[in-house]
CSV table of C-alpha atoms in Angstrom, one decimal:
chain,number,residue,atom,x,y,z
A,24,MET,CA,-10.9,20.0,-26.6
A,25,GLU,CA,-9.1,21.8,-23.8
A,26,LYS,CA,-7.3,19.5,-21.4
A,27,ILE,CA,-8.4,19.1,-17.8
A,28,ARG,CA,-5.7,20.4,-15.6
A,29,ILE,CA,-5.1,18.3,-12.5
A,30,LEU,CA,-2.8,18.8,-9.5
A,31,GLN,CA,-1.9,15.6,-7.6
A,32,VAL,CA,-0.6,16.2,-4.1
A,33,ILE,CA,1.1,13.6,-1.9
A,34,THR,CA,3.3,14.1,1.2
A,35,LEU,CA,6.3,11.9,0.7
A,36,SER,CA,8.1,10.9,-2.6
A,37,GLU,CA,9.7,7.8,-1.1
A,38,LEU,CA,8.0,4.8,-2.7
A,39,GLY,CA,5.1,3.3,-0.7
A,40,GLY,CA,1.6,2.1,-1.6
A,41,ALA,CA,0.1,5.5,-2.0
A,42,GLN,CA,3.0,6.7,-4.2
A,43,LYS,CA,2.7,3.7,-6.4
A,44,ILE,CA,-1.0,4.2,-6.9
A,45,LEU,CA,-0.4,7.9,-7.8
A,46,PHE,CA,2.2,6.9,-10.3
A,47,TYR,CA,0.0,4.1,-11.9
A,48,LEU,CA,-2.9,6.6,-12.1
A,49,VAL,CA,-0.8,9.4,-13.6
A,50,ARG,CA,0.8,7.0,-16.1
A,51,GLY,CA,-2.6,5.6,-17.1
A,52,LEU,CA,-4.6,8.8,-17.6
A,53,ALA,CA,-5.1,9.8,-21.2
A,54,GLN,CA,-2.5,12.4,-22.2
A,55,ASP,CA,-4.9,13.9,-24.8
A,56,ASN,CA,-7.5,14.7,-22.1
A,57,PHE,CA,-5.5,15.5,-18.9
A,58,GLU,CA,-2.6,17.8,-18.0
A,59,ILE,CA,-0.9,16.6,-14.8
A,60,THR,CA,1.2,18.3,-12.2
A,61,VAL,CA,2.4,16.5,-9.1
A,62,ALA,CA,3.4,18.3,-5.8
A,63,CYS,CA,5.4,16.3,-3.2
A,64,SER,CA,8.4,16.4,-1.0
A,65,PRO,CA,11.8,16.1,-2.7
A,66,GLY,CA,14.4,13.2,-2.7
A,67,GLY,CA,12.3,10.1,-3.3
A,68,GLU,CA,12.0,7.5,-6.0
A,69,LEU,CA,8.6,8.7,-7.1
A,70,ILE,CA,10.2,11.9,-8.6
A,71,GLN,CA,12.5,9.8,-10.7
A,72,TRP,CA,9.7,7.6,-11.9
A,73,LEU,CA,7.6,10.7,-12.8
A,74,LYS,CA,10.5,12.3,-14.7
A,75,GLU,CA,10.8,9.2,-16.8
A,76,LEU,CA,7.2,9.6,-18.0
A,77,ASP,CA,8.2,13.0,-19.5
A,78,THR,CA,4.6,14.1,-19.5
A,79,VAL,CA,4.2,15.3,-15.9
A,80,LYS,CA,5.2,18.6,-14.3
A,81,ILE,CA,6.8,18.1,-10.8
A,82,VAL,CA,6.7,20.7,-8.0
A,83,GLU,CA,9.0,19.8,-5.0
A,84,LEU,CA,7.9,21.2,-1.6
A,85,PRO,CA,10.5,20.6,1.1
A,86,GLN,CA,8.0,21.8,3.8
A,87,LEU,CA,5.6,18.9,3.0
A,88,ARG,CA,6.6,16.4,5.6
A,89,ARG,CA,4.9,13.6,7.5
A,90,SER,CA,5.8,14.9,11.0
A,91,VAL,CA,3.6,17.6,12.5
A,92,SER,CA,5.3,21.0,12.6
A,93,LEU,CA,3.3,24.3,12.8
A,94,VAL,CA,5.9,26.3,10.9
A,95,ASN,CA,6.4,23.7,8.1
A,96,ASP,CA,2.7,22.9,7.8
A,97,LEU,CA,1.7,26.5,7.5
A,98,CYS,CA,4.5,27.2,5.0
A,99,ALA,CA,3.4,24.1,2.9
A,100,LEU,CA,-0.2,25.3,3.1
A,101,TRP,CA,0.8,28.7,1.8
A,102,LYS,CA,2.9,27.4,-1.0
A,103,LEU,CA,0.2,24.9,-2.1
A,104,ASN,CA,-2.3,27.7,-2.1
A,105,ARG,CA,-0.1,30.0,-4.1
A,106,LEU,CA,0.5,27.2,-6.6
A,107,MET,CA,-3.2,26.4,-7.0
A,108,ALA,CA,-4.3,30.0,-7.2
A,109,GLY,CA,-1.6,30.8,-9.7
A,110,GLU,CA,-2.2,27.8,-12.0
A,111,GLY,CA,-5.9,27.6,-11.7
A,112,PHE,CA,-6.2,23.8,-11.7
A,113,ASP,CA,-9.5,22.3,-12.6
A,114,ILE,CA,-9.0,19.5,-10.1
A,115,VAL,CA,-6.9,19.0,-7.0
A,116,HIS,CA,-6.5,15.3,-6.0
A,117,CYS,CA,-4.7,14.6,-2.7
A,118,HIS,CA,-3.2,11.4,-1.4
A,119,SER,CA,-1.9,10.5,2.2
A,120,SER,CA,-3.1,12.1,5.4
A,121,LYS,CA,-0.9,15.2,5.7
A,122,ALA,CA,-1.3,16.2,2.0
A,123,GLY,CA,-5.0,15.3,2.3
A,124,ILE,CA,-5.6,18.0,5.0
A,125,LEU,CA,-3.2,20.7,3.7
A,126,GLY,CA,-4.0,20.1,0.1
A,127,ARG,CA,-7.7,20.2,0.4
A,128,ALA,CA,-7.6,23.3,2.6
A,129,ALA,CA,-5.3,25.1,0.1
A,130,ALA,CA,-7.6,24.1,-2.8
A,131,PHE,CA,-10.7,25.3,-1.0
A,132,LEU,CA,-9.0,28.7,-0.2
A,133,ALA,CA,-7.9,28.9,-3.9
A,134,GLY,CA,-11.4,28.3,-5.1
A,135,THR,CA,-10.7,25.0,-6.9
A,136,LYS,CA,-14.0,23.6,-8.2
A,137,LYS,CA,-13.3,19.9,-7.7
A,138,ILE,CA,-11.3,18.6,-4.7
A,139,PHE,CA,-10.7,14.9,-4.3
A,140,PHE,CA,-8.9,12.9,-1.6
A,141,THR,CA,-8.0,9.2,-1.8
A,142,VAL,CA,-7.8,7.4,1.6
A,143,HIS,CA,-4.9,5.0,1.4
A,144,GLY,CA,-5.9,3.7,4.8
A,145,TRP,CA,-7.2,6.3,7.3
A,146,GLY,CA,-4.5,8.2,9.2
A,147,ILE,CA,-6.1,7.5,12.6
A,148,THR,CA,-4.4,4.4,13.9
A,149,PRO,CA,-4.4,2.4,17.2
A,150,GLU,CA,-0.8,3.4,18.0
A,151,GLN,CA,-1.8,7.1,18.4
A,152,GLY,CA,-2.9,8.6,21.7
A,153,ARG,CA,-6.6,9.3,22.3
A,154,LEU,CA,-6.2,13.1,22.0
A,155,ARG,CA,-4.3,12.8,18.8
A,156,GLN,CA,-7.0,10.5,17.3
A,157,ILE,CA,-9.7,13.0,18.3
A,158,PHE,CA,-7.8,15.9,16.7
A,159,TYR,CA,-7.0,14.0,13.4
A,160,MET,CA,-10.6,12.8,13.1
A,161,ALA,CA,-11.9,16.3,13.6
A,162,ALA,CA,-9.6,17.4,10.8
A,163,GLU,CA,-10.7,14.6,8.5
A,164,ARG,CA,-14.4,15.5,9.1
A,165,ALA,CA,-13.8,19.2,8.3
A,166,ALA,CA,-11.7,18.3,5.2
A,167,ALA,CA,-14.5,16.0,4.0
A,168,ILE,CA,-17.0,18.8,4.1
A,169,ILE,CA,-15.0,20.9,1.6
A,170,SER,CA,-14.2,17.8,-0.6
A,171,THR,CA,-16.1,17.0,-3.7
A,172,ASN,CA,-15.5,13.4,-3.0
A,173,VAL,CA,-13.4,11.1,-0.7
A,174,VAL,CA,-12.2,8.0,-2.4
A,175,CYS,CA,-11.7,4.9,-0.2
A,176,VAL,CA,-9.6,2.0,-1.5
A,177,SER,CA,-11.6,-0.6,0.3
A,178,LYS,CA,-15.2,-1.1,1.6
A,179,ALA,CA,-13.7,-1.4,5.1
A,180,ASP,CA,-12.4,2.2,4.8
A,181,PHE,CA,-15.7,3.3,3.4
A,182,ASN,CA,-17.6,1.8,6.3
A,183,TRP,CA,-15.1,3.3,8.8
A,184,GLY,CA,-15.7,6.7,7.3
A,185,ILE,CA,-19.4,6.4,7.8
A,186,LYS,CA,-18.9,5.1,11.3
A,187,LYS,CA,-16.9,8.3,12.1
A,188,HIS,CA,-19.7,10.5,10.7
A,189,ILE,CA,-18.4,11.4,7.3
A,190,ALA,CA,-21.4,11.9,5.0
A,191,PRO,CA,-22.0,8.7,2.8
A,192,SER,CA,-22.7,11.0,-0.1
A,193,LYS,CA,-19.1,12.2,0.1
A,194,LEU,CA,-17.6,8.7,0.0
A,195,THR,CA,-17.0,6.3,-2.8
A,196,VAL,CA,-14.9,3.1,-3.3
A,197,ILE,CA,-12.3,2.7,-6.1
A,198,TYR,CA,-10.1,-0.4,-5.7
A,199,ASN,CA,-6.4,0.0,-6.3
A,200,GLY,CA,-4.9,-1.4,-9.5
A,201,VAL,CA,-1.5,-3.2,-9.7
A,202,PRO,CA,0.5,-4.1,-12.8
A,203,ARG,CA,2.0,-7.5,-13.4
A,204,ALA,CA,5.5,-7.7,-12.1
A,205,GLY,CA,8.4,-7.4,-14.4
A,206,ILE,CA,9.8,-10.7,-15.6
A,207,LEU,CA,12.9,-12.1,-13.8
A,208,LYS,CA,14.5,-15.4,-14.6
A,209,PRO,CA,12.9,-18.1,-12.4
A,210,GLY,CA,15.1,-18.9,-9.5
A,211,PHE,CA,16.7,-15.5,-9.3
A,212,LEU,CA,16.0,-15.0,-5.6
A,213,ARG,CA,16.6,-18.7,-4.8
A,214,ALA,CA,20.0,-18.5,-6.4
A,215,GLU,CA,20.8,-15.4,-4.3
A,216,LEU,CA,19.8,-17.2,-1.1
A,217,GLY,CA,21.5,-20.4,-2.0
A,218,LEU,CA,18.2,-22.4,-2.2
A,219,GLY,CA,17.3,-25.3,-4.4
A,220,ILE,CA,14.1,-25.9,-6.4
A,221,ASP,CA,12.8,-28.4,-3.8
A,222,ASP,CA,13.2,-26.0,-0.9
A,223,LEU,CA,10.1,-24.2,0.3
A,224,LEU,CA,10.2,-20.4,0.7
A,225,VAL,CA,7.7,-18.4,2.8
A,226,GLY,CA,8.0,-14.7,2.2
A,227,THR,CA,6.6,-11.3,3.1
A,228,VAL,CA,7.1,-7.9,1.6
A,229,CYS,CA,6.4,-5.0,4.0
A,230,ARG,CA,7.6,-2.0,5.8
A,231,LEU,CA,9.2,-3.1,9.0
A,232,SER,CA,6.9,-0.9,11.2
A,233,PRO,CA,4.4,-1.6,14.0
A,234,GLN,CA,1.5,-1.5,11.5
A,235,LYS,CA,2.9,-4.4,9.5
A,236,ASN,CA,3.8,-6.5,12.6
A,237,PRO,CA,7.0,-8.1,11.2
A,238,LEU,CA,8.1,-9.6,14.5
A,239,TYR,CA,4.9,-11.7,14.4
A,240,PHE,CA,6.0,-13.1,11.1
A,241,LEU,CA,9.4,-14.0,12.6
A,242,GLU,CA,7.8,-15.6,15.7
A,243,LEU,CA,5.6,-17.7,13.4
A,244,ALA,CA,8.7,-18.7,11.4
A,245,SER,CA,10.5,-19.7,14.6
A,246,ASP,CA,7.6,-21.8,15.8
A,247,LEU,CA,7.3,-23.6,12.4
A,248,LEU,CA,11.1,-24.2,12.2
A,249,SER,CA,11.0,-26.0,15.5
A,250,VAL,CA,8.7,-28.8,14.2
A,251,ASP,CA,9.8,-31.9,12.2
A,252,ILE,CA,8.5,-30.8,8.8
A,253,SER,CA,10.9,-27.8,8.6
A,254,SER,CA,14.0,-29.4,7.2
A,255,ASN,CA,13.7,-27.7,3.8
A,256,ILE,CA,11.6,-24.6,4.7
A,257,TYR,CA,13.0,-21.1,4.6
A,258,PHE,CA,11.7,-17.6,5.3
A,259,VAL,CA,12.4,-14.3,3.7
A,260,MET,CA,11.5,-10.7,4.6
A,261,ILE,CA,11.8,-7.9,2.0
A,262,GLY,CA,11.5,-4.4,3.4
A,263,ASP,CA,13.0,-1.8,5.7
A,264,GLY,CA,11.8,0.4,8.5
A,265,PRO,CA,12.1,1.4,12.1
A,266,LEU,CA,11.8,-2.2,13.4
A,267,LYS,CA,14.7,-3.5,11.3
A,268,LYS,CA,17.2,-3.8,14.2
A,269,ARG,CA,14.6,-5.6,16.4
A,270,CYS,CA,14.0,-8.0,13.6
A,271,GLU,CA,17.7,-8.6,13.1
A,272,LYS,CA,18.2,-9.1,16.9
A,273,TYR,CA,15.3,-11.6,17.0
A,274,ILE,CA,16.8,-13.7,14.2
A,275,ASN,CA,20.2,-13.7,15.9
A,276,ILE,CA,18.9,-14.6,19.3
A,277,GLN,CA,16.9,-17.5,17.8
A,278,ARG,CA,20.1,-18.5,15.8
A,279,LEU,CA,18.0,-18.6,12.6
A,280,GLN,CA,20.4,-16.7,10.3
A,281,LYS,CA,20.6,-19.6,7.9
A,282,ARG,CA,16.8,-20.1,7.8
A,283,ILE,CA,15.4,-16.6,7.8
A,284,PHE,CA,16.7,-14.0,5.4
A,285,LEU,CA,16.2,-10.2,5.9
A,286,LEU,CA,16.9,-8.6,2.6
A,287,GLY,CA,16.1,-4.9,3.1
A,288,SER,CA,14.2,-2.9,0.6
A,289,ARG,CA,14.1,-4.1,-3.0
A,290,GLU,CA,12.6,-2.1,-5.9
A,291,ASN,CA,12.0,-5.3,-7.8
A,292,ALA,CA,10.2,-7.0,-4.8
A,293,ALA,CA,7.1,-7.8,-6.8
A,294,SER,CA,9.2,-9.7,-9.3
A,295,LEU,CA,11.2,-11.5,-6.5
A,296,MET,CA,7.9,-12.9,-5.1
A,297,GLY,CA,7.8,-15.3,-8.1
A,298,ASP,CA,10.2,-17.5,-6.1
A,299,PHE,CA,8.0,-17.6,-3.0
A,300,ASP,CA,5.8,-20.6,-2.3
A,301,VAL,CA,3.5,-18.8,0.2
A,302,PHE,CA,3.0,-15.1,0.9
A,303,CYS,CA,2.2,-13.8,4.4
A,304,LEU,CA,1.1,-10.4,5.7
A,305,PHE,CA,0.1,-10.0,9.4
A,306,SER,CA,-0.8,-6.3,9.5
A,307,LEU,CA,-2.6,-5.0,12.5
A,308,TRP,CA,-4.5,-2.4,10.5
A,309,GLU,CA,-4.7,-1.8,6.7
A,310,GLY,CA,-6.2,0.0,3.8
A,311,LEU,CA,-5.8,-2.3,0.7
A,312,PRO,CA,-2.2,-3.6,0.7
A,313,LEU,CA,-0.7,-3.7,-2.8
A,314,THR,CA,1.7,-6.5,-1.8
A,315,ILE,CA,-1.1,-8.9,-1.5
A,316,ILE,CA,-2.4,-8.1,-5.0
A,317,GLU,CA,1.2,-8.4,-6.2
A,318,ALA,CA,1.4,-11.8,-4.6
A,319,MET,CA,-1.9,-12.9,-6.2
A,320,LEU,CA,-0.5,-11.8,-9.6
A,321,ASN,CA,2.4,-14.1,-8.9
A,322,LYS,CA,-0.1,-17.0,-8.3
A,323,LEU,CA,0.8,-17.3,-4.6
A,324,PRO,CA,-1.6,-18.5,-1.9
A,325,VAL,CA,-1.9,-15.8,0.8
A,326,LEU,CA,-1.9,-16.2,4.6
A,327,ALA,CA,-2.9,-12.9,6.2
A,328,ASN,CA,-4.6,-11.2,9.1
A,329,SER,CA,-8.3,-10.4,8.6
A,330,THR,CA,-7.9,-6.7,9.1
A,331,GLY,CA,-9.0,-3.6,7.1
A,332,GLY,CA,-9.5,-4.3,3.4
A,333,ILE,CA,-7.6,-7.6,3.4
A,334,PRO,CA,-10.8,-9.8,3.4
A,335,GLU,CA,-11.8,-8.0,0.2
A,336,LEU,CA,-8.6,-9.3,-1.4
A,337,VAL,CA,-8.2,-12.8,0.1
A,338,ALA,CA,-11.1,-15.2,-0.2
A,339,ASP,CA,-10.7,-17.4,2.9
A,340,GLY,CA,-10.2,-21.0,1.9
A,341,GLU,CA,-10.2,-20.1,-1.9
A,342,THR,CA,-7.2,-17.9,-2.6
A,343,GLY,CA,-5.6,-18.3,0.8
A,344,PHE,CA,-6.4,-18.2,4.5
A,345,LEU,CA,-7.4,-15.4,6.8
A,346,VAL,CA,-6.7,-15.4,10.5
A,347,ASP,CA,-7.6,-13.2,13.4
A,348,PRO,CA,-4.7,-11.0,14.6
A,349,GLY,CA,-2.8,-12.8,17.3
A,350,ASP,CA,-4.3,-16.3,16.5
A,351,LYS,CA,-0.8,-17.8,16.0
A,352,SER,CA,-2.0,-21.4,16.4
A,353,ARG,CA,-4.4,-21.1,13.5
A,354,ALA,CA,-1.9,-19.2,11.4
A,355,LEU,CA,0.7,-22.0,12.1
A,356,LYS,CA,-1.9,-24.7,11.3
A,357,ASN,CA,-2.8,-23.0,8.0
A,358,LEU,CA,0.8,-22.4,7.0
A,359,ILE,CA,1.8,-26.0,7.7
A,360,GLY,CA,-1.2,-27.1,5.6
A,361,LEU,CA,-0.1,-25.0,2.7
A,362,LEU,CA,3.5,-26.2,2.8
A,363,LYS,CA,2.4,-29.9,3.0
A,364,ASP,CA,0.1,-29.6,0.0
A,365,PRO,CA,1.6,-28.4,-3.3
A,366,GLU,CA,-1.7,-28.9,-5.1
A,367,LEU,CA,-3.6,-26.7,-2.7
A,368,ARG,CA,-0.9,-24.0,-3.1
A,369,LYS,CA,-1.3,-24.2,-6.9
A,370,GLN,CA,-5.1,-24.1,-6.8
A,371,MET,CA,-5.3,-21.2,-4.4
A,372,GLY,CA,-2.6,-19.3,-6.4
A,373,ILE,CA,-4.5,-19.7,-9.7
A,374,SER,CA,-7.7,-18.6,-8.0
A,375,GLY,CA,-6.0,-15.5,-6.6
A,376,TYR,CA,-4.4,-14.7,-9.9
A,377,HIS,CA,-7.8,-14.6,-11.7
A,378,LYS,CA,-9.3,-12.5,-8.9
A,379,ALA,CA,-6.5,-10.0,-9.1
A,380,GLU,CA,-6.7,-9.8,-12.9
A,381,LYS,CA,-10.5,-9.2,-12.7
A,382,ASP,CA,-10.9,-6.9,-9.7
A,383,PHE,CA,-7.5,-5.1,-9.3
A,384,ALA,CA,-6.3,-4.2,-12.8
A,385,ILE,CA,-4.9,-0.8,-13.5
A,386,PRO,CA,-7.2,0.0,-16.6
A,387,ARG,CA,-10.2,-0.5,-14.4
A,388,MET,CA,-8.8,1.8,-11.7
A,389,VAL,CA,-7.9,4.5,-14.2
A,390,ARG,CA,-11.3,4.3,-15.8
A,391,ASP,CA,-13.0,4.7,-12.5
A,392,TYR,CA,-10.9,7.8,-11.6
A,393,GLU,CA,-11.5,9.3,-15.1
A,394,LEU,CA,-15.3,8.9,-14.6
A,395,LEU,CA,-14.9,10.6,-11.2
A,396,TYR,CA,-12.9,13.5,-12.6
A,397,ASN,CA,-15.5,14.0,-15.4
A,398,SER,CA,-18.6,13.7,-13.1
């Protein structure tokens, strides 16, 4: 049987949630049935990961960038169109907002029969100005018309698409899948931080950006460390981004350098979570954050904002606690409750693990995409 030829298009090659999902998908697709090419910008970890598979053709496009530039965007559109027209792919599958618009337009102009787009969180965000939001939404509606299907990674994104007048018949939900973390010796992170087995470690893994709201995590840490129960409690942030210097400044001003650790980006972050006692994520908007699934696979209770697809991951009161954005008193109360009750942490961690294994496994995600490709 002739293989189905698929072009996967993504804007950046630096590892983020969308890049990880693309990699897990490409790695999981049956090699006997699919021939995969990936087009992306150069220089990121995704390219090295794909090269190690030795089954994927990689096309690097320097003009494919996140920032808006008429010259670069038109050049990327032209190069994508030439690639698609020349190779005659059966399917073009786009990921991330910029690649989603340019890739689908190029595929339509090339006459590609099946055009898919996965929404890893809609690209229209609260931090954008009103005019930019209107422009981006108009582009998404137009691109949806020429798409065979738009895949949402959460029901929240599905409902948002309908609310913004994208035809329900164009939308479907496929939850992300995440692998179990690689095994590290228990205590690896604690040894690095100089912590003992009886110390309690509250952690987050996120990009230090306005979306992920890292300063809120630090403020909560500062509030908790000011109360009496805090003698053996420590906090750790794993990640990098534009708010890194502000986070460092806050920690220094509060004189909490010995209680809050800012580690920067770590490729083995999912494995390091095994040394956490509680995982937190206070995003202001979300798609379906992989770090929460990774935390659940590490049997951690999760304390998170009730935004985007997070309530589809965290069962409030069962696998962790959900709080409204900005409700710091409730977040603090729930965090203190978790830190005081090791049995509650254990029960919630086990429940979260079973939920992640059942609902967010890679084989299930790959199977759903294969069914979509063959539909």
